[in-house]
CSV table of C-alpha atoms in Angstrom, one decimal:
chain,number,residue,atom,x,y,z
A,140,UNK,CA,76.9,81.6,162.9
A,141,UNK,CA,78.8,80.3,160.0
A,142,UNK,CA,82.6,80.9,160.1
A,143,UNK,CA,84.1,82.6,157.0
A,144,UNK,CA,86.6,79.8,156.8
A,145,UNK,CA,83.9,77.2,156.6
A,146,UNK,CA,82.1,79.1,153.8
A,147,UNK,CA,85.4,79.2,151.8
A,148,UNK,CA,86.1,75.5,152.5
A,149,UNK,CA,82.6,74.2,151.8
A,150,UNK,CA,81.3,76.5,149.0
A,151,UNK,CA,84.2,78.4,147.3
A,152,UNK,CA,87.2,76.1,147.4
A,153,UNK,CA,85.5,73.1,145.6
A,154,UNK,CA,84.2,75.5,142.9
A,155,UNK,CA,87.5,77.3,142.3
A,156,UNK,CA,88.1,75.5,138.9
A,157,UNK,CA,84.6,76.5,137.8
A,158,UNK,CA,85.1,80.2,138.8
A,159,UNK,CA,88.4,80.1,137.0
A,160,UNK,CA,86.8,78.7,133.9
A,161,UNK,CA,84.1,81.3,133.9
A,162,UNK,CA,86.6,84.2,134.4
A,163,UNK,CA,88.7,82.8,131.6
A,164,UNK,CA,85.7,82.6,129.3
A,165,UNK,CA,84.8,86.2,130.0
A,166,UNK,CA,88.4,87.3,129.3
A,167,UNK,CA,88.4,85.5,126.0
A,168,UNK,CA,85.0,87.0,125.0
A,169,UNK,CA,86.2,90.4,126.0
A,170,UNK,CA,89.4,90.1,123.9
A,171,UNK,CA,87.5,88.6,121.0
A,172,UNK,CA,85.0,91.5,120.9
A,173,UNK,CA,87.8,94.1,121.4
A,174,UNK,CA,90.0,92.7,118.6
A,175,UNK,CA,87.4,91.0,116.4
A,176,UNK,CA,88.0,93.1,113.2
A,177,UNK,CA,91.8,92.7,113.4
A,178,UNK,CA,91.5,88.9,114.1
A,179,UNK,CA,89.1,88.5,111.2
A,180,UNK,CA,91.4,90.4,108.9
A,181,UNK,CA,94.4,88.4,109.9
A,182,UNK,CA,92.7,85.1,109.5
A,183,UNK,CA,91.3,86.1,106.1
A,184,UNK,CA,94.8,87.1,105.0
A,185,UNK,CA,96.3,83.8,106.3
A,186,UNK,CA,93.7,81.7,104.4
A,187,UNK,CA,93.8,83.7,101.1
A,188,UNK,CA,97.6,84.2,100.8
A,189,UNK,CA,98.7,80.9,102.2
A,190,UNK,CA,96.2,79.2,99.8
A,191,UNK,CA,97.8,81.2,97.0
A,192,UNK,CA,101.2,80.1,98.0
A,193,UNK,CA,100.2,76.5,98.0
A,194,UNK,CA,99.0,76.8,94.4
A,195,UNK,CA,102.4,78.2,93.2
A,196,UNK,CA,104.9,75.5,92.1
A,197,UNK,CA,107.5,75.2,94.9
A,198,UNK,CA,110.3,74.6,92.3
A,199,UNK,CA,109.5,77.9,90.6
A,200,UNK,CA,108.4,80.2,93.4
A,201,UNK,CA,109.8,81.0,96.8
A,202,UNK,CA,107.2,82.5,99.2
A,203,UNK,CA,107.9,84.6,102.3
A,204,UNK,CA,105.6,86.2,104.8
A,205,UNK,CA,106.3,89.1,107.2
A,206,UNK,CA,109.6,90.0,105.7
A,207,UNK,CA,111.7,92.6,107.6
A,208,UNK,CA,114.4,94.6,105.8
A,209,UNK,CA,116.5,97.6,106.8
A,210,UNK,CA,115.2,101.0,105.8
A,211,UNK,CA,117.3,102.6,103.1
A,212,UNK,CA,118.0,105.6,105.4
A,213,UNK,CA,119.2,103.2,108.1
A,214,UNK,CA,116.4,104.2,110.5
A,215,UNK,CA,115.2,100.8,111.7
A,216,UNK,CA,113.4,98.2,109.5
A,217,UNK,CA,110.4,97.9,107.2
A,218,UNK,CA,107.8,95.1,107.4
A,219,UNK,CA,106.7,93.7,104.0
A,220,UNK,CA,103.6,91.6,104.1
A,221,UNK,CA,104.6,89.0,101.5
A,222,UNK,CA,107.4,88.4,99.0
A,223,UNK,CA,107.3,85.9,96.2
A,224,UNK,CA,110.6,85.2,94.4
A,225,UNK,CA,110.7,83.7,90.9
A,226,UNK,CA,112.6,83.9,87.7
A,227,UNK,CA,109.9,86.2,86.5
A,228,UNK,CA,110.5,88.8,89.2
A,229,UNK,CA,110.3,89.5,92.9
A,230,UNK,CA,106.6,90.1,93.7
A,231,UNK,CA,106.2,92.5,96.6
A,232,UNK,CA,102.7,91.9,97.9
A,233,UNK,CA,100.9,94.4,100.1
A,234,UNK,CA,97.6,93.0,101.5
A,235,UNK,CA,94.7,94.9,103.0
A,236,UNK,CA,91.3,93.8,104.2
A,237,UNK,CA,88.6,95.5,102.1
A,238,UNK,CA,84.8,95.0,102.2
A,239,UNK,CA,83.8,98.4,100.7
A,240,UNK,CA,84.4,100.2,97.4
A,241,UNK,CA,87.9,101.5,97.1
A,242,UNK,CA,88.8,104.5,95.1
A,243,UNK,CA,92.0,106.4,94.6
A,244,UNK,CA,94.7,107.3,92.1
A,245,UNK,CA,98.4,106.6,91.9
A,246,UNK,CA,99.3,110.2,92.7
A,247,UNK,CA,96.8,110.7,95.6
A,248,UNK,CA,98.3,110.5,99.1
A,249,UNK,CA,95.0,109.0,100.5
A,250,UNK,CA,92.7,106.4,99.1
A,251,UNK,CA,89.1,106.0,100.4
A,252,UNK,CA,87.0,102.9,101.2
A,253,UNK,CA,83.3,103.5,101.2
A,254,UNK,CA,81.0,101.0,102.9
A,255,UNK,CA,77.4,100.0,102.2
A,256,UNK,CA,76.3,102.1,105.2
A,257,UNK,CA,77.7,105.2,103.6
A,258,UNK,CA,80.6,105.6,106.0
A,259,UNK,CA,84.0,106.3,104.5
A,260,UNK,CA,87.5,105.5,105.7
A,261,UNK,CA,90.7,107.0,104.3
A,262,UNK,CA,94.0,105.1,104.3
A,263,UNK,CA,97.5,105.8,102.9
A,264,UNK,CA,98.2,105.2,99.2
A,265,UNK,CA,99.3,101.6,99.0
A,266,UNK,CA,101.3,102.2,95.8
A,267,UNK,CA,103.5,104.6,97.7
A,268,UNK,CA,104.0,102.1,100.5
A,269,UNK,CA,104.9,99.5,98.0
A,270,UNK,CA,107.5,101.7,96.4
A,271,UNK,CA,109.1,102.3,99.8
A,272,UNK,CA,109.2,98.5,100.4
A,273,UNK,CA,110.7,97.8,96.9
A,274,UNK,CA,113.4,100.5,97.4
A,275,UNK,CA,114.3,98.8,100.7
A,276,UNK,CA,114.4,95.3,99.3
A,277,UNK,CA,116.3,96.5,96.2
A,278,UNK,CA,119.0,98.0,98.4
A,279,UNK,CA,119.1,95.0,100.8
A,280,UNK,CA,119.3,92.5,98.0
A,281,UNK,CA,121.6,94.6,95.8
A,282,UNK,CA,119.3,94.4,92.8
A,283,UNK,CA,117.8,97.0,90.5
A,284,UNK,CA,114.2,98.0,91.2
A,285,UNK,CA,113.2,96.9,87.7
A,286,UNK,CA,113.4,93.3,88.9
A,287,UNK,CA,110.6,93.8,91.4
A,288,UNK,CA,106.9,93.7,90.7
A,289,UNK,CA,104.4,95.5,93.1
A,290,UNK,CA,101.1,93.8,93.9
A,291,UNK,CA,98.4,95.4,96.0
A,292,UNK,CA,95.9,92.7,97.0
A,293,UNK,CA,92.6,94.0,98.5
A,294,UNK,CA,90.9,91.1,100.3
A,295,UNK,CA,87.3,90.6,101.5
A,296,UNK,CA,85.0,91.0,98.6
A,297,UNK,CA,85.4,94.8,98.1
A,298,UNK,CA,85.1,96.5,94.8
A,299,UNK,CA,87.6,98.6,92.9
A,300,UNK,CA,86.5,101.9,91.5
A,301,UNK,CA,87.9,103.1,88.1
A,302,UNK,CA,91.2,105.0,88.4
A,303,UNK,CA,93.1,102.6,90.6
A,304,UNK,CA,96.4,101.6,89.0
A,305,UNK,CA,97.1,98.2,87.5
A,306,UNK,CA,98.9,96.4,90.3
A,307,UNK,CA,95.8,96.8,92.5
A,308,UNK,CA,93.7,93.6,92.4
A,309,UNK,CA,90.9,92.1,94.6
A,310,UNK,CA,90.9,88.6,93.2
A,311,UNK,CA,93.0,86.1,91.2
A,312,UNK,CA,96.3,86.6,93.1
A,313,UNK,CA,97.8,83.3,91.8
A,314,UNK,CA,96.8,84.0,88.2
A,315,UNK,CA,98.3,87.5,88.4
A,316,UNK,CA,101.6,86.2,89.7
A,317,UNK,CA,101.8,83.4,87.2
A,318,UNK,CA,100.8,85.6,84.4
A,319,UNK,CA,104.3,87.1,84.1
A,320,UNK,CA,106.4,85.1,81.7
A,321,UNK,CA,109.4,87.2,81.0
A,322,UNK,CA,112.5,85.9,82.8
A,323,UNK,CA,114.3,88.7,84.7
A,324,UNK,CA,116.3,86.7,87.3
A,325,UNK,CA,118.8,84.0,86.6
A,326,UNK,CA,118.6,80.8,88.6
A,327,UNK,CA,121.6,81.8,90.7
A,328,UNK,CA,120.0,85.2,91.5
A,329,UNK,CA,116.8,83.4,92.5
A,330,UNK,CA,118.6,81.2,94.9
A,331,UNK,CA,120.6,84.1,96.4
A,332,UNK,CA,117.5,86.1,97.0
A,333,UNK,CA,115.7,83.2,98.6
A,334,UNK,CA,118.7,82.6,100.9
A,335,UNK,CA,118.9,86.3,101.8
A,336,UNK,CA,115.2,86.3,102.8
A,337,UNK,CA,115.5,83.2,104.9
A,338,UNK,CA,114.8,80.5,102.5
A,339,UNK,CA,116.7,77.2,102.1
């Protein structure tokens, strides 16, 4: 009769690295399937937005991601997806993965994304979210809100239904930002804002 210790020594112990590798692979596959939509959305955002940032001239634009600023009411912080600082304004960019058709209006609390399958998903009005972020940034940076420019960037090849307000785009982020020519911030203000947001 084979001793249990012998079985462990002769069969299991030499193959422990293999068992560990298989278990690790199953764990990775499980996590990938569980979080696949979020991972794809995050990766897409990184590629698109960081690509845009690389196209902006570094001497004219300061680019910041995942900016956290105090709430105007003092109740914690707000997370802003991206901020681009330039003499032509402070662009407050909200990004959202979008593969369906998006419809909504500036005064509607909920917008709707409709997919090819016919399913629909409602999500909060991104213009209202952008306004909250601009108010927080304006207070934090001690600047009037007129110097901020909202941008709602829907990524992923979705379509925009008529009625969505102007700062909602699904393509051409670089062209949209560089299309503003009016100077609203002096060089000293630009540098101060960059420093406050963590720039050099």
